[in-house]
C-alpha cells in the first residue's frame, strides 16, 4: 500500500496539538499521523500554525499563535532570542530542557545502541543556567561612522546588535562593548565580508571564571591594527583585570575566525583558570571547555566512573590541553594522553608542570594510530577515557580499545547519536554499558554532553 498524500498543503493555516519535541527543540504535532515540525511549539500545547513546507513524510510549520500554552512555556528573557539563533530553548522552562535532553539520550540508546535497559540518569543541570560561557567571538560590522558588534542573524551574516548576551559571562559582554567603543573612537574600520575590505573582523574575549583573568583578542584582516598602542592603553584603563591583549591577523576569505599570526600587545599570551584544584594555562587558540562550572561536574562523574585506587595505568584519548588527563592523574599511577593538535599537547605538558604532576605524559598524534603503537610497546591500560569530537571515535580506535581489554572505559561525548553508535561496537567487542549521565554544559541551547561508563564483561 502506498503512503497517502500529505493531509496538508503549503500555506494552509491549521490548528495543531503538539505531542513531542525534536532534538532541535521543535514541537511535533501530528495531522492524521503526518508529523509537522514547528519551532517554538511545546508538547501539550495547541497552536495556530501556517504550513510552510510539505514533504512526503513530514512537514514544517510556523507558529502563529499559541491557543493553549504549556505550563513549561516561559517568556524568552533575551530580546533577540528569535533573530539570533544562538539559543534554541529559551522559550521552555529549564526543567523541560533537562528532561528533553535526558529523553534524547534515552532515545539514542534505544534506537541506535539497542540498549534500552541501560540507565540514563536525569540531566545534571546548572543552578543558574545563564551567563555561563567563558568565551565569546563576536563579528564586527560598520554602520556609518559607528561600529556594531553582535551575533549573526539566523542563517545569515547580518549582524544583530545587542547589549548583553545572556549566556555569556558578564566580563565578556562588557569587554566586547568596551573594545567596540574604543575601536570606534579611533576610527578603526570594520571588516566588510562581501568586499573583503576593512580592518576589524572579530572581537574574542575569554575569561578565567575562577581567577577573573581576561584575555582580549582583536582579529583584523590587515597586518596592522591602527592605533594599537592607544587602544591597548584604553582597554587597560577601563578593565584593570585584563591579563592579555592579543592581535590576530586573518587575511583570508573564510568563516574561520582566527588566522595564523598572533602578536601579544600586552601581558601574557595566556590566561589561567582552575577546574577543581587544577590550574590551566589557556592560549588564544587552545580548546577549553566553555562552561567550567559544569565541566567540573562532568569530570567528577568521569572520575567516579574510573574509580581509581592509585595503582592504575590510564589512557586519555582526545586529551586537548590535558584537562581530563590531569584530573585523572590526581588518582592514578600513570596517565597517557593523546591529542592531534600539537600546540594543545604543548599546553598539556606545561599544565602538568604547572601543577607539579609528573605522572602524566602527552603524545601528539591520531588516537587511532597511537593506540596500536602503544599496544605494540606493551602498554596495558586498566582504564581508557575517550572524549572525541562530535563525529565520535574512529573505528580503528574502537578496535584497538577492544583489543587492549581495559577493565573500564569512560566515554565522554558531545553527541548522543555517535555515542550510541560507538557503545554498540564496544558492546559487541565484549564491554557492557553500565550507565549514562547527561550533563548540561550548554543551557538554553540544544547541545548535550554525556559521560558513559562501560565494564569489561
Ligand atoms: N578532553 C579535552 C578535549 C576534548 S575536545 C577537554 O575536555 O578539554 C576533542 C579533542 O580531540 C580536540 O582537542 C581535538 O583536537 C582532538 N582530536 C580530534 N581528532 C583527533 C584524533 N583523531 N586523535 C586525537 N585527537 C583528536
Coordinates of C-alpha atoms and ligand atoms in Angstrom, one line a residue:
X1 CA 0.0 0.0 0.0
X2 CA 1.4 3.3 -0.9
X3 CA 1.5 6.2 1.5
X4 CA -1.4 8.6 1.4
X5 CA -0.7 12.1 0.2
X6 CA 0.2 14.6 3.0
X7 CA -3.0 15.9 4.6
X8 CA -1.9 19.5 4.5
X9 CA -0.8 21.9 1.8
X10 CA 1.7 24.7 1.8
X11 CA 0.3 28.0 3.2
X12 CA -2.6 26.2 5.0
X13 CA -3.4 27.6 8.4
X14 CA -4.4 24.9 10.8
X15 CA -4.8 24.2 14.5
X16 CA -2.3 21.7 15.8
X17 CA -1.9 20.0 19.1
X18 CA 1.8 19.2 19.9
X19 CA 2.8 15.9 21.4
X20 CA 6.6 15.8 21.3
X21 CA 9.8 17.7 20.8
X22 CA 12.7 17.1 18.4
X23 CA 16.3 17.2 19.2
X24 CA 16.5 20.8 17.9
X25 CA 13.6 21.8 20.2
X26 CA 10.9 21.9 17.6
X27 CA 7.4 20.9 18.6
X28 CA 6.0 17.9 16.8
X29 CA 2.3 17.8 16.0
X30 CA 0.5 15.1 14.0
X31 CA -2.2 15.6 11.5
X32 CA -3.7 12.2 10.7
X33 CA -0.4 10.7 11.6
X34 CA 1.6 13.1 9.4
X35 CA 4.2 14.9 11.6
X36 CA 4.6 18.6 11.4
X37 CA 7.7 20.2 12.9
X38 CA 7.1 23.6 14.4
X39 CA 9.8 25.8 16.0
X40 CA 8.9 27.3 19.4
X41 CA 5.9 25.0 20.0
X42 CA 5.9 22.8 23.1
X43 CA 4.4 19.4 23.9
X44 CA 1.0 19.7 25.4
X45 CA 0.2 23.0 23.6
X46 CA -2.3 23.8 20.9
X47 CA -1.5 26.5 18.4
X48 CA -2.4 28.1 15.1
X49 CA 0.2 27.1 12.5
X50 CA 0.9 28.1 9.0
X51 CA 2.3 25.3 6.9
X52 CA 5.5 26.4 5.2
X53 CA 7.0 23.2 3.8
X54 CA 5.4 19.9 2.8
X55 CA 7.5 16.9 2.2
X56 CA 6.3 13.3 1.6
X57 CA 6.7 12.0 5.2
X58 CA 6.8 15.2 7.2
X59 CA 6.3 19.0 7.0
X60 CA 7.3 22.2 8.7
X61 CA 5.2 25.0 10.1
X62 CA 5.4 28.4 11.6
X63 CA 3.7 29.1 14.9
X64 CA 1.3 32.0 14.5
X65 CA -0.4 31.9 17.8
X66 CA -0.5 29.7 20.9
X67 CA -4.1 29.0 21.8
X68 CA -3.4 26.8 24.8
X69 CA 0.0 27.2 26.4
X70 CA 2.1 24.6 28.1
X71 CA 3.0 25.1 31.8
X72 CA 6.6 24.9 30.7
X73 CA 6.3 27.8 28.3
X74 CA 8.3 30.8 29.6
X75 CA 8.9 34.2 28.1
X76 CA 12.4 34.2 26.5
X77 CA 14.3 36.8 28.5
X78 CA 16.7 37.7 25.7
X79 CA 15.3 40.4 23.4
X80 CA 17.0 39.0 20.3
X81 CA 16.3 35.3 21.0
X82 CA 14.3 34.7 17.9
X83 CA 16.5 36.6 15.5
X84 CA 19.8 35.4 16.8
X85 CA 19.5 31.6 16.7
X86 CA 22.4 31.0 19.1
X87 CA 20.0 29.7 21.7
X88 CA 17.1 27.3 20.8
X89 CA 15.4 26.6 24.1
X90 CA 14.8 29.9 25.9
X91 CA 11.0 29.5 25.4
X92 CA 10.9 26.5 27.7
X93 CA 11.4 26.0 31.4
X94 CA 14.9 24.9 32.4
X95 CA 13.4 21.7 33.8
X96 CA 11.8 20.8 30.5
X97 CA 15.2 21.5 28.8
X98 CA 16.9 19.0 31.1
X99 CA 14.1 16.4 30.7
X100 CA 14.2 16.8 26.9
X101 CA 18.0 16.2 26.9
X102 CA 17.7 13.1 29.0
X103 CA 14.9 11.8 26.7
X104 CA 17.1 12.4 23.6
X105 CA 19.9 10.3 25.1
X106 CA 17.4 7.6 26.1
X107 CA 16.1 7.5 22.5
X108 CA 19.6 7.2 21.0
X109 CA 20.4 4.4 23.5
X110 CA 17.3 2.6 22.5
X111 CA 17.2 3.2 18.7
X112 CA 20.9 3.3 17.8
X113 CA 22.7 1.3 20.5
X114 CA 19.8 -1.1 21.2
X115 CA 20.5 -0.7 24.9
X116 CA 17.0 0.1 26.2
X117 CA 17.8 -1.2 29.7
X118 CA 20.9 0.9 30.4
X119 CA 20.1 3.6 33.0
X120 CA 20.2 7.1 31.6
X121 CA 20.2 9.4 34.6
X122 CA 18.4 12.8 34.8
X123 CA 20.5 15.5 33.3
X124 CA 22.7 17.3 35.8
X125 CA 21.7 21.0 35.3
X126 CA 23.1 24.3 36.4
X127 CA 21.9 26.1 39.4
X128 CA 21.8 29.3 37.5
X129 CA 21.7 28.4 33.8
X130 CA 22.7 31.9 32.5
X131 CA 25.8 34.0 31.9
X132 CA 27.9 30.8 31.8
X133 CA 30.1 30.9 28.7
X134 CA 33.7 31.9 29.3
X135 CA 34.5 32.6 25.6
X136 CA 32.8 34.9 23.1
X137 CA 33.7 35.6 19.5
X138 CA 31.8 38.4 18.1
X139 CA 31.8 39.7 14.5
X140 CA 32.1 43.5 13.9
X141 CA 30.3 45.4 11.2
X142 CA 30.1 49.0 10.1
X143 CA 27.1 51.2 10.4
X144 CA 28.0 54.6 9.0
X145 CA 30.6 56.1 11.4
X146 CA 29.6 53.5 14.0
X147 CA 31.0 50.1 14.7
X148 CA 28.4 47.4 15.6
X149 CA 29.1 44.1 17.3
X150 CA 26.7 41.3 17.7
X151 CA 25.9 37.8 16.6
X152 CA 24.8 36.9 13.1
X153 CA 21.1 36.6 12.3
X154 CA 20.0 33.0 12.0
X155 CA 21.2 31.5 8.7
X156 CA 22.7 34.8 7.6
X157 CA 25.7 37.1 8.1
X158 CA 23.7 40.1 9.1
X159 CA 24.9 41.4 12.5
X160 CA 22.3 41.8 15.2
X161 CA 23.4 44.4 17.7
X162 CA 22.9 43.6 21.3
X163 CA 24.0 44.9 24.7
X164 CA 24.3 41.6 26.5
X165 CA 24.3 38.0 25.6
X166 CA 22.5 36.2 28.4
X167 CA 24.5 33.0 28.1
X168 CA 27.9 34.9 28.2
X169 CA 29.9 35.7 31.2
X170 CA 29.3 39.4 32.1
X171 CA 33.0 40.1 31.8
X172 CA 32.9 39.0 28.2
X173 CA 29.8 41.2 27.4
X174 CA 31.3 44.3 29.0
X175 CA 34.7 43.7 27.4
X176 CA 33.2 43.3 23.9
X177 CA 31.3 46.6 24.3
X178 CA 34.4 48.4 25.6
X179 CA 36.6 47.2 22.7
X180 CA 33.9 48.1 20.2
X181 CA 33.6 51.6 21.7
X182 CA 37.3 52.2 21.9
X183 CA 38.0 50.9 18.3
X184 CA 35.1 53.2 17.1
X185 CA 36.6 56.2 18.9
X186 CA 39.9 55.7 17.0
X187 CA 38.1 55.3 13.7
X188 CA 39.1 51.7 13.2
X189 CA 37.1 50.4 10.2
X190 CA 35.1 47.2 10.5
X191 CA 35.8 44.4 8.1
X192 CA 33.4 44.1 5.1
X193 CA 32.9 40.5 4.3
X194 CA 31.4 41.0 0.8
X195 CA 34.2 43.3 -0.4
X196 CA 36.9 41.6 1.7
X197 CA 38.0 45.1 2.8
X198 CA 38.3 46.9 6.0
X199 CA 40.1 46.0 9.3
X200 CA 38.5 44.7 12.4
X201 CA 36.8 41.3 11.9
X202 CA 36.1 39.8 15.3
X203 CA 36.5 40.6 19.0
X204 CA 37.2 37.5 21.0
X205 CA 37.2 37.5 24.8
X206 CA 38.0 34.7 27.2
X207 CA 37.5 34.9 31.0
X208 CA 39.0 32.6 33.6
X209 CA 36.0 32.4 35.8
X210 CA 37.8 31.2 38.9
X211 CA 40.7 33.7 38.6
X212 CA 39.0 36.7 37.0
X213 CA 41.7 36.8 34.3
X214 CA 40.5 38.2 31.0
X215 CA 42.0 37.8 27.5
X216 CA 41.1 40.1 24.6
X217 CA 41.8 39.1 21.0
X218 CA 41.3 41.6 18.2
X219 CA 41.2 39.9 14.8
X220 CA 42.0 42.1 11.8
X221 CA 42.2 41.4 8.0
X222 CA 45.1 43.9 7.8
X223 CA 48.6 43.2 9.2
X224 CA 48.4 46.3 11.3
X225 CA 45.9 47.3 13.9
X226 CA 45.7 51.1 13.7
X227 CA 46.2 53.0 17.0
X228 CA 47.1 49.7 18.6
X229 CA 49.0 51.4 21.4
X230 CA 46.2 53.8 22.3
X231 CA 43.6 51.1 22.1
X232 CA 45.5 48.8 24.4
X233 CA 46.1 51.7 26.8
X234 CA 42.3 52.5 27.0
X235 CA 41.3 48.8 27.3
X236 CA 43.7 48.5 30.3
X237 CA 42.4 51.7 31.9
X238 CA 38.8 50.5 31.5
X239 CA 39.5 47.0 32.7
X240 CA 42.4 46.6 35.0
X241 CA 41.9 42.8 35.3
X242 CA 42.8 42.3 31.6
X243 CA 45.8 40.0 31.7
X244 CA 46.3 39.5 28.0
X245 CA 45.6 41.6 24.9
X246 CA 46.4 39.9 21.6
X247 CA 46.3 40.9 17.9
X248 CA 45.5 38.1 15.5
X249 CA 45.7 38.6 11.7
X250 CA 43.3 36.7 9.4
X251 CA 43.7 37.9 5.8
X252 CA 41.7 35.1 4.3
X253 CA 38.2 35.0 2.8
X254 CA 36.9 32.5 5.3
X255 CA 34.4 31.8 8.1
X256 CA 37.2 30.6 10.3
X257 CA 37.7 33.2 12.9
X258 CA 41.3 33.2 13.9
X259 CA 44.2 33.5 11.4
X260 CA 47.7 32.1 11.7
X261 CA 49.6 35.2 13.0
X262 CA 49.2 36.1 16.7
X263 CA 51.1 39.0 18.4
X264 CA 50.8 39.8 22.1
X265 CA 50.1 43.6 22.5
X266 CA 50.0 43.5 26.3
X267 CA 50.6 41.0 29.1
X268 CA 50.9 37.2 28.7
X269 CA 49.9 35.0 25.8
X270 CA 47.7 33.0 28.1
X271 CA 45.2 33.4 31.0
X272 CA 44.8 31.0 33.9
X273 CA 41.7 29.2 35.0
X274 CA 41.1 26.4 37.5
X275 CA 38.9 23.4 37.4
X276 CA 38.7 21.9 40.9
X277 CA 42.3 22.0 42.3
X278 CA 44.0 22.1 38.9
X279 CA 45.3 25.1 37.1
X280 CA 45.3 25.5 33.3
X281 CA 47.1 27.9 31.1
X282 CA 44.9 28.8 28.1
X283 CA 46.3 30.3 24.9
X284 CA 44.2 32.2 22.4
X285 CA 43.8 29.1 20.2
X286 CA 43.5 26.3 22.7
X287 CA 40.3 24.3 23.0
X288 CA 39.0 24.9 26.5
X289 CA 35.5 23.8 27.8
X290 CA 33.2 26.9 27.6
X291 CA 31.3 26.1 30.8
X292 CA 33.8 25.3 33.5
X293 CA 31.2 25.0 36.3
X294 CA 29.5 22.1 34.5
X295 CA 32.8 20.8 33.3
X296 CA 33.8 20.2 36.9
X297 CA 30.6 18.1 37.4
X298 CA 31.3 16.2 34.1
X299 CA 34.9 15.4 35.1
X300 CA 33.9 14.5 38.7
X301 CA 31.5 12.0 37.2
X302 CA 34.1 10.6 34.8
X303 CA 36.5 10.3 37.7
X304 CA 33.8 8.5 39.8
X305 CA 33.3 6.0 37.0
X306 CA 37.0 5.4 36.6
X307 CA 37.0 4.7 40.3
X308 CA 40.8 4.9 40.6
X309 CA 42.7 3.5 43.6
X310 CA 46.2 4.8 42.7
X311 CA 47.8 1.8 41.0
X312 CA 46.2 2.2 37.6
X313 CA 47.5 3.0 34.2
X314 CA 45.1 5.2 32.3
X315 CA 44.8 6.4 28.7
X316 CA 43.0 9.6 28.0
X317 CA 42.3 9.9 24.2
X318 CA 41.5 13.2 22.6
X319 CA 43.1 14.9 25.5
X320 CA 43.2 18.5 24.3
X321 CA 45.2 20.7 26.8
X322 CA 45.2 17.8 29.3
X323 CA 42.2 18.8 31.3
X324 CA 40.7 15.3 31.9
X325 CA 44.2 13.7 32.0
X326 CA 45.3 15.8 34.9
X327 CA 42.1 15.2 36.7
X328 CA 42.7 11.5 36.4
X329 CA 46.4 11.8 37.2
X330 CA 45.4 13.0 40.7
X331 CA 44.3 9.5 41.5
X332 CA 46.1 7.2 39.0
X333 CA 49.7 5.8 38.9
X334 CA 50.2 7.0 35.3
X335 CA 48.2 8.7 32.6
X336 CA 48.9 8.8 28.9
X337 CA 47.2 11.4 26.9
X338 CA 47.0 11.6 23.1
X339 CA 45.8 14.6 21.0
X340 CA 46.1 15.5 17.4
X341 CA 46.8 19.3 17.8
X342 CA 50.4 19.8 18.6
X343 CA 50.1 23.2 20.4
X344 CA 47.4 21.7 22.7
X345 CA 49.9 18.9 23.6
X346 CA 52.5 21.6 24.4
X347 CA 49.9 23.3 26.7
X348 CA 49.1 19.9 28.3
X349 CA 52.7 19.3 29.1
X350 CA 53.0 22.9 30.6
X351 CA 49.9 22.3 32.6
X352 CA 51.2 19.1 34.1
X353 CA 54.3 21.0 35.1
X354 CA 52.3 24.0 36.4
X355 CA 50.5 21.6 38.8
X356 CA 53.6 19.7 39.7
X357 CA 52.3 16.5 38.2
X358 CA 54.9 14.2 36.8
X359 CA 52.8 11.1 36.2
X360 CA 51.1 12.3 33.0
X361 CA 52.7 12.0 29.6
X362 CA 51.3 13.5 26.4
X363 CA 51.7 12.4 22.8
X364 CA 50.9 14.2 19.5
X365 CA 49.1 12.1 17.0
X366 CA 45.9 10.5 15.9
X367 CA 44.5 8.4 18.7
X368 CA 43.6 5.6 16.2
X369 CA 47.3 5.4 15.1
X370 CA 48.9 5.9 18.5
X371 CA 46.8 3.2 20.3
X372 CA 48.1 0.2 18.1
X373 CA 51.7 1.5 18.6
X374 CA 51.2 1.7 22.4
X375 CA 49.9 -1.8 22.3
X376 CA 52.9 -3.0 20.4
X377 CA 55.1 -1.3 23.1
X378 CA 53.3 -3.4 25.8
X379 CA 51.1 -0.6 27.2
X380 CA 48.3 -2.3 29.1
X381 CA 45.8 0.2 30.5
X382 CA 43.4 -0.5 33.3
X383 CA 41.1 2.3 32.3
X384 CA 40.6 4.1 28.9
X385 CA 38.9 7.5 28.8
X386 CA 37.8 9.0 25.5
X387 CA 36.4 12.5 24.7
X388 CA 36.1 12.7 20.9
X389 CA 34.7 15.5 18.8
X390 CA 31.1 15.2 17.6
X391 CA 31.8 12.6 14.9
X392 CA 32.7 10.1 17.6
X393 CA 35.6 7.6 17.8
X394 CA 37.4 6.4 14.8
X395 CA 36.6 2.7 14.1
X396 CA 40.2 1.8 14.2
X397 CA 40.4 3.3 17.7
X398 CA 37.4 1.3 18.9
X399 CA 39.1 -1.8 17.5
X400 CA 42.3 -1.0 19.4
X401 CA 40.4 -0.3 22.6
X402 CA 38.7 -3.7 22.4
X403 CA 42.0 -5.4 21.8
X404 CA 43.6 -3.7 24.8
X405 CA 40.9 -5.1 27.0
X406 CA 40.9 -2.5 29.8
X407 CA 38.7 -3.2 32.8
X408 CA 36.8 0.0 32.3
X409 CA 36.0 2.6 29.6
X410 CA 34.7 6.0 30.4
X411 CA 33.3 7.7 27.3
X412 CA 32.7 11.5 27.3
X413 CA 30.6 12.6 24.4
X414 CA 29.0 15.7 22.9
X415 CA 26.8 13.8 20.5
X416 CA 24.3 11.2 21.7
X417 CA 24.0 9.6 18.3
X418 CA 27.7 8.9 17.8
X419 CA 28.0 7.9 21.5
X420 CA 25.2 5.3 21.0
X421 CA 26.8 4.1 17.7
X422 CA 30.2 3.5 19.4
X423 CA 28.7 1.9 22.5
X424 CA 27.1 -0.7 20.2
X425 CA 30.5 -1.5 18.8
X426 CA 32.1 -1.7 22.2
X427 CA 29.3 -3.9 23.5
X428 CA 29.8 -6.3 20.6
X429 CA 33.5 -6.2 21.4
X430 CA 32.9 -7.5 25.0
X431 CA 32.1 -4.5 27.1
X432 CA 28.9 -3.8 29.0
X433 CA 27.5 -0.3 29.3
X434 CA 26.7 0.4 33.0
X435 CA 25.1 3.8 32.9
X436 CA 25.0 7.1 31.1
X437 CA 25.0 10.5 32.8
X438 CA 23.9 13.6 30.7
X439 CA 25.4 16.9 32.0
X440 CA 24.0 20.2 30.8
X441 CA 27.1 22.1 29.6
X442 CA 25.1 24.3 27.2
X443 CA 21.8 25.6 28.9
X444 CA 19.3 27.3 26.6
X445 CA 20.8 25.6 23.6
X446 CA 20.1 22.1 22.1
X447 CA 23.6 20.7 22.8
X448 CA 24.0 17.7 25.0
X449 CA 27.0 16.3 26.8
X450 CA 27.2 12.8 28.3
X451 CA 29.5 10.6 30.2
X452 CA 29.1 6.8 29.8
X453 CA 30.7 4.0 31.8
X454 CA 31.5 0.6 30.5
X455 CA 33.0 -2.5 32.1
X456 CA 34.6 -5.5 30.5
X457 CA 32.3 -8.5 30.5
Ligands
LIG1 N1 39.4 16.2 26.5 C1 39.6 17.6 26.2 C2 39.3 17.9 24.7 C3 38.1 17.3 24.1 S1 37.7 18.0 22.5 C4 38.8 18.5 27.1 O1 37.9 18.1 27.8 O2 39.1 19.7 27.1 C5 38.2 16.8 21.4 C6 39.7 16.9 21.1 O3 40.0 15.8 20.2 C7 40.2 18.1 20.4 O4 41.2 18.7 21.2 C8 40.7 17.7 19.1 O5 41.8 18.4 18.6 C9 41.1 16.2 19.3 N2 41.1 15.3 18.2 C10 40.3 15.3 17.1 N3 40.6 14.2 16.3 C11 41.5 13.5 17.0 C12 42.2 12.3 16.7 N4 41.9 11.6 15.6 N5 43.1 11.8 17.5 C13 43.4 12.6 18.7 N6 42.8 13.7 19.0 C14 41.9 14.2 18.1

